[in-house]
């Protein structure tokens, strides 16, 4: 008998539930922090959440500095600026408040402040592994306000390389958040569109990680639970943002998805989303959702039995069906969900067909292409892009 050997790690301590955001001052002190840097974005400030968190910290007698110059796709220049702000103010803890962008930025800022240099010096690849980051990042606290990215519990960060126009993957266990305050009530302010695109981002995390070469029994269990929660609750949350039960379930699904892909990685869908997002500055979750069913369609032959389990998790009836037909039910279910939340096509987003070769080249060089359950070449990525553009399936 062959016994599989693998490493599974979730180094982040998670506090989950309604109102846990109010523990922020206590957690700063737990990390021996006296002067934190709060990384967020200007859009979130309009909701009142940033002001609420800042007030909580200052009322505890802690002096906090706010850095809000973070884009929806964080640029390398913004990371460098954040490090300069941190060093100028001698901040000793970094708080990431918001969606995936400010949280990813917070992780990169905390790591770069400790290690020095240019953020692109730390771009991840599987050949060198985690050898580039030598020193542990400054203490990090994450507070997600969207149900989708799972970034609050991963040691990955996506940063836009503006010199080469692509999204770079930065990652190391040395930059894992220390504490995540996961409060479902913070997602109440999300409008339907953001609820939808962050929700399908979470779905793509769970499905791609479940279909990864690095998938293991622990990740499988969490991924299937995440998929089931999203299938049952995303449309409810989109339709009624005040449905707190749906908000809670979606937040949990996102958290589970982060735990899964933080260990098992994502796949070919994220390779394309990173390439397209870097070139066109389109919302990451939107791209993941648009591309997901076409990636699934292309990968089905590599592991049909896994797609059968995805179909079941999505609530599909598979009685008396062949394995292939049951597996295809997973793709049908995802297509229906994408249609129900009214996501546009690549054509409607004005993605240029002439860019497909360059997009495919960038996607093929993405680290996540290595772990995808079906091997992808540049030509394979072109096929998927064309299928997504013309809304065609095998």
GROMACS .gro file of C-alpha atoms in nm:
model
  394
    1UNK     CA    1   0.000   0.000   0.000
    2UNK     CA    2   0.128   0.347  -0.092
    3UNK     CA    3   0.068   0.607   0.178
    4UNK     CA    4   0.059   0.960   0.041
    5UNK     CA    5   0.289   1.214   0.204
    6UNK     CA    6   0.199   1.581   0.199
    7UNK     CA    7   0.220   1.904   0.396
    8UNK     CA    8  -0.094   2.091   0.497
    9UNK     CA    9  -0.073   2.425   0.673
   10UNK     CA   10  -0.307   2.700   0.782
   11UNK     CA   11  -0.080   2.913   1.001
   12UNK     CA   12  -0.340   3.189   1.039
   13UNK     CA   13  -0.552   3.198   1.355
   14UNK     CA   14  -0.913   3.259   1.250
   15UNK     CA   15  -1.172   3.441   1.457
   16UNK     CA   16  -1.509   3.389   1.288
   17UNK     CA   17  -1.853   3.532   1.356
   18UNK     CA   18  -2.073   3.836   1.383
   19UNK     CA   19  -1.893   4.124   1.551
   20UNK     CA   20  -1.542   3.972   1.562
   21UNK     CA   21  -1.411   4.283   1.384
   22UNK     CA   22  -1.447   4.457   1.720
   23UNK     CA   23  -1.157   4.245   1.849
   24UNK     CA   24  -0.911   4.437   1.632
   25UNK     CA   25  -0.753   4.642   1.911
   26UNK     CA   26  -0.715   4.336   2.132
   27UNK     CA   27  -0.548   4.144   1.850
   28UNK     CA   28  -0.306   4.428   1.776
   29UNK     CA   29  -0.196   4.413   2.140
   30UNK     CA   30  -0.171   4.033   2.124
   31UNK     CA   31   0.089   4.082   1.851
   32UNK     CA   32   0.271   4.339   2.066
   33UNK     CA   33   0.176   4.607   1.818
   34UNK     CA   34   0.179   4.970   1.919
   35UNK     CA   35   0.161   5.155   1.589
   36UNK     CA   36  -0.023   4.966   1.310
   37UNK     CA   37  -0.057   5.049   0.942
   38UNK     CA   38  -0.409   5.000   0.807
   39UNK     CA   39  -0.408   4.910   0.437
   40UNK     CA   40  -0.741   4.959   0.259
   41UNK     CA   41  -0.892   5.123  -0.049
   42UNK     CA   42  -1.086   5.440  -0.117
   43UNK     CA   43  -1.399   5.256  -0.228
   44UNK     CA   44  -1.441   5.082   0.108
   45UNK     CA   45  -1.416   5.414   0.289
   46UNK     CA   46  -1.753   5.512   0.145
   47UNK     CA   47  -1.921   5.229   0.339
   48UNK     CA   48  -1.818   5.355   0.684
   49UNK     CA   49  -1.635   5.030   0.765
   50UNK     CA   50  -1.289   5.190   0.754
   51UNK     CA   51  -1.394   5.470   0.988
   52UNK     CA   52  -1.546   5.217   1.227
   53UNK     CA   53  -1.226   5.011   1.244
   54UNK     CA   54  -1.006   5.318   1.282
   55UNK     CA   55  -1.226   5.444   1.566
   56UNK     CA   56  -1.206   5.110   1.745
   57UNK     CA   57  -0.826   5.121   1.729
   58UNK     CA   58  -0.785   5.483   1.835
   59UNK     CA   59  -1.031   5.448   2.125
   60UNK     CA   60  -0.801   5.177   2.259
   61UNK     CA   61  -0.522   5.432   2.273
   62UNK     CA   62  -0.340   5.292   1.971
   63UNK     CA   63  -0.202   5.532   1.710
   64UNK     CA   64  -0.285   5.402   1.362
   65UNK     CA   65  -0.178   5.516   1.014
   66UNK     CA   66  -0.410   5.466   0.715
   67UNK     CA   67  -0.282   5.382   0.367
   68UNK     CA   68  -0.561   5.369   0.108
   69UNK     CA   69  -0.381   5.401  -0.225
   70UNK     CA   70  -0.465   5.049  -0.339
   71UNK     CA   71  -0.618   4.974  -0.679
   72UNK     CA   72  -0.860   4.693  -0.764
   73UNK     CA   73  -0.555   4.519  -0.914
   74UNK     CA   74  -0.274   4.629  -0.677
   75UNK     CA   75   0.021   4.777  -0.864
   76UNK     CA   76   0.384   4.718  -0.774
   77UNK     CA   77   0.425   5.094  -0.726
   78UNK     CA   78   0.150   5.094  -0.464
   79UNK     CA   79   0.328   4.820  -0.271
   80UNK     CA   80   0.651   5.020  -0.276
   81UNK     CA   81   0.465   5.333  -0.167
   82UNK     CA   82   0.305   5.141   0.118
   83UNK     CA   83   0.645   5.024   0.238
   84UNK     CA   84   0.772   5.381   0.233
   85UNK     CA   85   0.472   5.495   0.441
   86UNK     CA   86   0.531   5.210   0.686
   87UNK     CA   87   0.900   5.287   0.730
   88UNK     CA   88   0.839   5.661   0.763
   89UNK     CA   89   0.587   5.603   1.041
   90UNK     CA   90   0.771   5.305   1.196
   91UNK     CA   91   0.460   5.086   1.190
   92UNK     CA   92   0.497   4.747   1.357
   93UNK     CA   93   0.178   4.564   1.251
   94UNK     CA   94   0.004   4.565   0.911
   95UNK     CA   95  -0.374   4.536   0.888
   96UNK     CA   96  -0.538   4.444   0.556
   97UNK     CA   97  -0.899   4.563   0.549
   98UNK     CA   98  -1.122   4.505   0.247
   99UNK     CA   99  -1.141   4.262  -0.042
  100UNK     CA  100  -0.857   4.063  -0.190
  101UNK     CA  101  -0.671   4.367  -0.322
  102UNK     CA  102  -0.597   4.551   0.005
  103UNK     CA  103  -0.541   4.221   0.184
  104UNK     CA  104  -0.293   4.103  -0.078
  105UNK     CA  105  -0.129   4.445  -0.069
  106UNK     CA  106  -0.100   4.430   0.311
  107UNK     CA  107   0.076   4.093   0.291
  108UNK     CA  108   0.318   4.218   0.027
  109UNK     CA  109   0.389   4.540   0.218
  110UNK     CA  110   0.455   4.349   0.542
  111UNK     CA  111   0.686   4.105   0.366
  112UNK     CA  112   0.877   4.365   0.164
  113UNK     CA  113   0.925   4.588   0.469
  114UNK     CA  114   1.106   4.302   0.639
  115UNK     CA  115   1.304   4.178   0.338
  116UNK     CA  116   1.379   4.488   0.132
  117UNK     CA  117   1.426   4.530  -0.241
  118UNK     CA  118   1.164   4.533  -0.517
  119UNK     CA  119   0.841   4.336  -0.482
  120UNK     CA  120   0.910   4.165  -0.816
  121UNK     CA  121   1.227   4.019  -0.667
  122UNK     CA  122   0.996   3.780  -0.482
  123UNK     CA  123   0.785   3.650  -0.769
  124UNK     CA  124   0.706   3.284  -0.704
  125UNK     CA  125   0.790   2.991  -0.928
  126UNK     CA  126   0.785   2.619  -0.850
  127UNK     CA  127   1.149   2.570  -0.953
  128UNK     CA  128   1.282   2.797  -0.676
  129UNK     CA  129   0.994   2.736  -0.439
  130UNK     CA  130   0.980   2.954  -0.128
  131UNK     CA  131   1.352   3.030  -0.115
  132UNK     CA  132   1.332   3.398  -0.214
  133UNK     CA  133   1.170   3.532   0.105
  134UNK     CA  134   1.436   3.508   0.376
  135UNK     CA  135   1.276   3.696   0.666
  136UNK     CA  136   0.932   3.666   0.822
  137UNK     CA  137   0.695   3.947   0.736
  138UNK     CA  138   0.585   4.198   0.995
  139UNK     CA  139   0.279   4.077   1.190
  140UNK     CA  140  -0.034   4.080   0.973
  141UNK     CA  141  -0.403   4.100   1.064
  142UNK     CA  142  -0.660   4.052   0.787
  143UNK     CA  143  -1.022   4.166   0.789
  144UNK     CA  144  -1.214   4.062   0.476
  145UNK     CA  145  -1.519   4.262   0.370
  146UNK     CA  146  -1.611   4.048   0.069
  147UNK     CA  147  -1.710   3.683   0.045
  148UNK     CA  148  -1.492   3.558  -0.232
  149UNK     CA  149  -1.116   3.593  -0.222
  150UNK     CA  150  -1.017   3.383   0.079
  151UNK     CA  151  -0.702   3.597   0.085
  152UNK     CA  152  -0.733   3.642   0.460
  153UNK     CA  153  -0.588   3.294   0.525
  154UNK     CA  154  -0.337   3.246   0.243
  155UNK     CA  155   0.029   3.340   0.210
  156UNK     CA  156  -0.021   3.438  -0.156
  157UNK     CA  157  -0.040   3.788  -0.297
  158UNK     CA  158  -0.114   3.897  -0.655
  159UNK     CA  159   0.060   4.216  -0.768
  160UNK     CA  160   0.039   4.387  -1.107
  161UNK     CA  161   0.377   4.416  -1.276
  162UNK     CA  162   0.320   4.745  -1.457
  163UNK     CA  163   0.649   4.722  -1.646
  164UNK     CA  164   0.553   4.396  -1.817
  165UNK     CA  165   0.174   4.427  -1.787
  166UNK     CA  166   0.093   4.101  -1.610
  167UNK     CA  167  -0.010   3.988  -1.263
  168UNK     CA  168   0.275   3.837  -1.065
  169UNK     CA  169   0.230   3.578  -0.791
  170UNK     CA  170   0.415   3.659  -0.469
  171UNK     CA  171   0.407   3.392  -0.201
  172UNK     CA  172   0.578   3.237   0.097
  173UNK     CA  173   0.473   3.087   0.431
  174UNK     CA  174   0.682   3.372   0.577
  175UNK     CA  175   0.405   3.616   0.475
  176UNK     CA  176   0.106   3.426   0.610
  177UNK     CA  177  -0.132   3.645   0.813
  178UNK     CA  178  -0.108   3.594   1.187
  179UNK     CA  179  -0.476   3.659   1.255
  180UNK     CA  180  -0.789   3.679   1.041
  181UNK     CA  181  -1.102   3.848   1.176
  182UNK     CA  182  -1.375   3.704   0.955
  183UNK     CA  183  -1.700   3.888   1.024
  184UNK     CA  184  -1.990   3.803   0.788
  185UNK     CA  185  -2.174   4.124   0.883
  186UNK     CA  186  -1.907   4.327   0.703
  187UNK     CA  187  -2.031   4.188   0.371
  188UNK     CA  188  -2.377   4.347   0.410
  189UNK     CA  189  -2.259   4.660   0.230
  190UNK     CA  190  -2.161   4.468  -0.085
  191UNK     CA  191  -2.390   4.557  -0.379
  192UNK     CA  192  -2.536   4.271  -0.587
  193UNK     CA  193  -2.270   4.292  -0.860
  194UNK     CA  194  -1.975   4.268  -0.617
  195UNK     CA  195  -2.157   3.993  -0.427
  196UNK     CA  196  -2.189   3.802  -0.754
  197UNK     CA  197  -1.834   3.839  -0.886
  198UNK     CA  198  -1.666   3.774  -0.551
  199UNK     CA  199  -1.896   3.476  -0.503
  200UNK     CA  200  -1.793   3.313  -0.831
  201UNK     CA  201  -1.432   3.389  -0.743
  202UNK     CA  202  -1.481   3.174  -0.433
  203UNK     CA  203  -1.641   2.903  -0.648
  204UNK     CA  204  -1.345   2.907  -0.886
  205UNK     CA  205  -1.107   2.868  -0.591
  206UNK     CA  206  -1.289   2.562  -0.464
  207UNK     CA  207  -1.334   2.395  -0.802
  208UNK     CA  208  -0.984   2.467  -0.935
  209UNK     CA  209  -0.818   2.354  -0.611
  210UNK     CA  210  -1.035   2.040  -0.606
  211UNK     CA  211  -0.911   1.971  -0.959
  212UNK     CA  212  -0.547   2.040  -0.877
  213UNK     CA  213  -0.261   1.793  -0.886
  214UNK     CA  214  -0.198   1.906  -0.528
  215UNK     CA  215  -0.550   1.816  -0.411
  216UNK     CA  216  -0.548   1.599  -0.100
  217UNK     CA  217  -0.822   1.449   0.124
  218UNK     CA  218  -0.825   1.753   0.354
  219UNK     CA  219  -0.856   1.999   0.068
  220UNK     CA  220  -1.116   1.780  -0.105
  221UNK     CA  221  -1.346   1.786   0.197
  222UNK     CA  222  -1.322   2.162   0.239
  223UNK     CA  223  -1.357   2.229  -0.135
  224UNK     CA  224  -1.674   2.025  -0.173
  225UNK     CA  225  -1.826   2.193   0.133
  226UNK     CA  226  -1.738   2.534  -0.013
  227UNK     CA  227  -1.896   2.444  -0.349
  228UNK     CA  228  -2.216   2.325  -0.182
  229UNK     CA  229  -2.246   2.640   0.029
  230UNK     CA  230  -2.201   2.863  -0.276
  231UNK     CA  231  -2.449   2.665  -0.485
  232UNK     CA  232  -2.712   2.705  -0.215
  233UNK     CA  233  -2.646   3.063  -0.109
  234UNK     CA  234  -2.488   3.283  -0.378
  235UNK     CA  235  -2.810   3.364  -0.562
  236UNK     CA  236  -2.985   3.435  -0.232
  237UNK     CA  237  -2.711   3.678  -0.129
  238UNK     CA  238  -2.722   3.850  -0.470
  239UNK     CA  239  -3.100   3.880  -0.459
  240UNK     CA  240  -3.118   4.006  -0.101
  241UNK     CA  241  -2.810   4.151   0.063
  242UNK     CA  242  -2.993   4.162   0.396
  243UNK     CA  243  -3.024   3.783   0.405
  244UNK     CA  244  -2.777   3.735   0.687
  245UNK     CA  245  -2.792   3.357   0.671
  246UNK     CA  246  -2.686   3.364   0.305
  247UNK     CA  247  -2.416   3.620   0.385
  248UNK     CA  248  -2.286   3.397   0.664
  249UNK     CA  249  -2.277   3.087   0.443
  250UNK     CA  250  -2.101   3.273   0.162
  251UNK     CA  251  -1.839   3.409   0.400
  252UNK     CA  252  -1.774   3.059   0.528
  253UNK     CA  253  -1.753   2.927   0.172
  254UNK     CA  254  -1.497   3.195   0.088
  255UNK     CA  255  -1.293   3.116   0.399
  256UNK     CA  256  -1.292   2.744   0.320
  257UNK     CA  257  -1.192   2.821  -0.038
  258UNK     CA  258  -0.896   3.024   0.086
  259UNK     CA  259  -0.782   2.738   0.307
  260UNK     CA  260  -0.810   2.500   0.011
  261UNK     CA  261  -0.626   2.694  -0.258
  262UNK     CA  262  -0.373   2.818  -0.005
  263UNK     CA  263  -0.254   2.459   0.007
  264UNK     CA  264  -0.362   2.300  -0.322
  265UNK     CA  265  -0.326   2.606  -0.547
  266UNK     CA  266  -0.566   2.722  -0.816
  267UNK     CA  267  -0.548   2.622  -1.181
  268UNK     CA  268  -0.572   2.720  -1.545
  269UNK     CA  269  -0.871   2.949  -1.492
  270UNK     CA  270  -0.669   3.174  -1.265
  271UNK     CA  271  -0.381   3.169  -1.513
  272UNK     CA  272  -0.610   3.326  -1.771
  273UNK     CA  273  -0.775   3.559  -1.518
  274UNK     CA  274  -0.433   3.688  -1.412
  275UNK     CA  275  -0.325   3.741  -1.773
  276UNK     CA  276  -0.649   3.910  -1.878
  277UNK     CA  277  -0.668   4.118  -1.561
  278UNK     CA  278  -0.316   4.245  -1.608
  279UNK     CA  279  -0.379   4.341  -1.968
  280UNK     CA  280  -0.733   4.480  -1.942
  281UNK     CA  281  -0.772   4.575  -1.574
  282UNK     CA  282  -1.096   4.375  -1.546
  283UNK     CA  283  -1.224   4.261  -1.206
  284UNK     CA  284  -1.051   3.937  -1.108
  285UNK     CA  285  -1.362   3.758  -0.980
  286UNK     CA  286  -1.556   3.849  -1.293
  287UNK     CA  287  -1.289   3.693  -1.513
  288UNK     CA  288  -1.269   3.381  -1.298
  289UNK     CA  289  -1.645   3.335  -1.325
  290UNK     CA  290  -1.660   3.390  -1.700
  291UNK     CA  291  -1.376   3.146  -1.770
  292UNK     CA  292  -1.460   2.876  -1.513
  293UNK     CA  293  -1.710   2.663  -1.710
  294UNK     CA  294  -1.484   2.661  -2.017
  295UNK     CA  295  -1.185   2.550  -1.810
  296UNK     CA  296  -1.401   2.279  -1.655
  297UNK     CA  297  -1.514   2.168  -2.000
  298UNK     CA  298  -1.152   2.135  -2.112
  299UNK     CA  299  -1.036   1.957  -1.796
  300UNK     CA  300  -1.321   1.710  -1.758
  301UNK     CA  301  -1.149   1.424  -1.941
  302UNK     CA  302  -0.859   1.434  -1.692
  303UNK     CA  303  -1.073   1.344  -1.389
  304UNK     CA  304  -1.442   1.282  -1.468
  305UNK     CA  305  -1.497   1.125  -1.126
  306UNK     CA  306  -1.410   1.457  -0.961
  307UNK     CA  307  -1.657   1.641  -1.177
  308UNK     CA  308  -1.928   1.395  -1.070
  309UNK     CA  309  -1.866   1.497  -0.708
  310UNK     CA  310  -1.874   1.865  -0.806
  311UNK     CA  311  -2.211   1.805  -0.974
  312UNK     CA  312  -2.346   1.646  -0.658
  313UNK     CA  313  -2.214   1.936  -0.446
  314UNK     CA  314  -2.385   2.177  -0.686
  315UNK     CA  315  -2.716   1.998  -0.618
  316UNK     CA  316  -2.746   1.814  -0.950
  317UNK     CA  317  -2.936   1.486  -0.980
  318UNK     CA  318  -2.714   1.220  -1.136
  319UNK     CA  319  -2.913   0.901  -1.081
  320UNK     CA  320  -2.894   0.653  -1.371
  321UNK     CA  321  -2.643   0.866  -1.561
  322UNK     CA  322  -2.312   0.748  -1.703
  323UNK     CA  323  -1.998   0.889  -1.540
  324UNK     CA  324  -1.942   1.123  -1.837
  325UNK     CA  325  -2.300   1.253  -1.837
  326UNK     CA  326  -2.296   1.297  -1.460
  327UNK     CA  327  -1.965   1.482  -1.483
  328UNK     CA  328  -2.103   1.717  -1.747
  329UNK     CA  329  -2.381   1.810  -1.504
  330UNK     CA  330  -2.117   2.001  -1.305
  331UNK     CA  331  -2.043   2.222  -1.605
  332UNK     CA  332  -2.413   2.270  -1.675
  333UNK     CA  333  -2.469   2.378  -1.313
  334UNK     CA  334  -2.187   2.632  -1.323
  335UNK     CA  335  -2.304   2.768  -1.660
  336UNK     CA  336  -2.654   2.814  -1.517
  337UNK     CA  337  -2.520   2.995  -1.212
  338UNK     CA  338  -2.310   3.229  -1.432
  339UNK     CA  339  -2.618   3.301  -1.642
  340UNK     CA  340  -2.836   3.364  -1.336
  341UNK     CA  341  -2.600   3.633  -1.207
  342UNK     CA  342  -2.581   3.783  -1.555
  343UNK     CA  343  -2.206   3.791  -1.611
  344UNK     CA  344  -2.096   3.936  -1.947
  345UNK     CA  345  -1.889   3.748  -2.205
  346UNK     CA  346  -1.530   3.820  -2.305
  347UNK     CA  347  -1.668   3.967  -2.626
  348UNK     CA  348  -1.896   4.202  -2.430
  349UNK     CA  349  -1.595   4.308  -2.224
  350UNK     CA  350  -1.425   4.404  -2.552
  351UNK     CA  351  -1.137   4.163  -2.512
  352UNK     CA  352  -0.944   4.172  -2.840
  353UNK     CA  353  -0.902   3.845  -3.030
  354UNK     CA  354  -0.566   3.967  -3.152
  355UNK     CA  355  -0.440   3.963  -2.792
  356UNK     CA  356  -0.514   3.592  -2.742
  357UNK     CA  357  -0.161   3.474  -2.832
  358UNK     CA  358  -0.001   3.712  -2.580
  359UNK     CA  359  -0.264   3.633  -2.315
  360UNK     CA  360  -0.202   3.260  -2.367
  361UNK     CA  361   0.174   3.306  -2.344
  362UNK     CA  362   0.141   3.489  -2.012
  363UNK     CA  363  -0.109   3.232  -1.881
  364UNK     CA  364   0.118   2.941  -1.969
  365UNK     CA  365   0.398   3.100  -1.762
  366UNK     CA  366   0.176   3.141  -1.455
  367UNK     CA  367   0.277   2.916  -1.160
  368UNK     CA  368  -0.078   2.780  -1.132
  369UNK     CA  369  -0.043   2.620  -1.478
  370UNK     CA  370   0.198   2.369  -1.323
  371UNK     CA  371  -0.058   2.222  -1.083
  372UNK     CA  372  -0.364   2.209  -1.311
  373UNK     CA  373  -0.513   1.860  -1.339
  374UNK     CA  374  -0.482   1.870  -1.719
  375UNK     CA  375  -0.156   1.992  -1.869
  376UNK     CA  376  -0.205   2.324  -2.048
  377UNK     CA  377   0.009   2.462  -2.329
  378UNK     CA  378  -0.022   2.803  -2.492
  379UNK     CA  379  -0.234   2.641  -2.763
  380UNK     CA  380  -0.468   2.493  -2.500
  381UNK     CA  381  -0.517   2.837  -2.347
  382UNK     CA  382  -0.599   2.976  -2.691
  383UNK     CA  383  -0.865   2.707  -2.737
  384UNK     CA  384  -1.026   2.795  -2.404
  385UNK     CA  385  -1.015   3.168  -2.480
  386UNK     CA  386  -1.180   3.112  -2.816
  387UNK     CA  387  -1.444   2.890  -2.657
  388UNK     CA  388  -1.518   3.152  -2.392
  389UNK     CA  389  -1.528   3.425  -2.656
  390UNK     CA  390  -1.772   3.236  -2.881
  391UNK     CA  391  -1.960   3.071  -2.590
  392UNK     CA  392  -1.873   2.727  -2.731
  393UNK     CA  393  -1.831   2.397  -2.551
  394UNK     CA  394  -1.702   2.058  -2.662
   0.00000   0.00000   0.00000
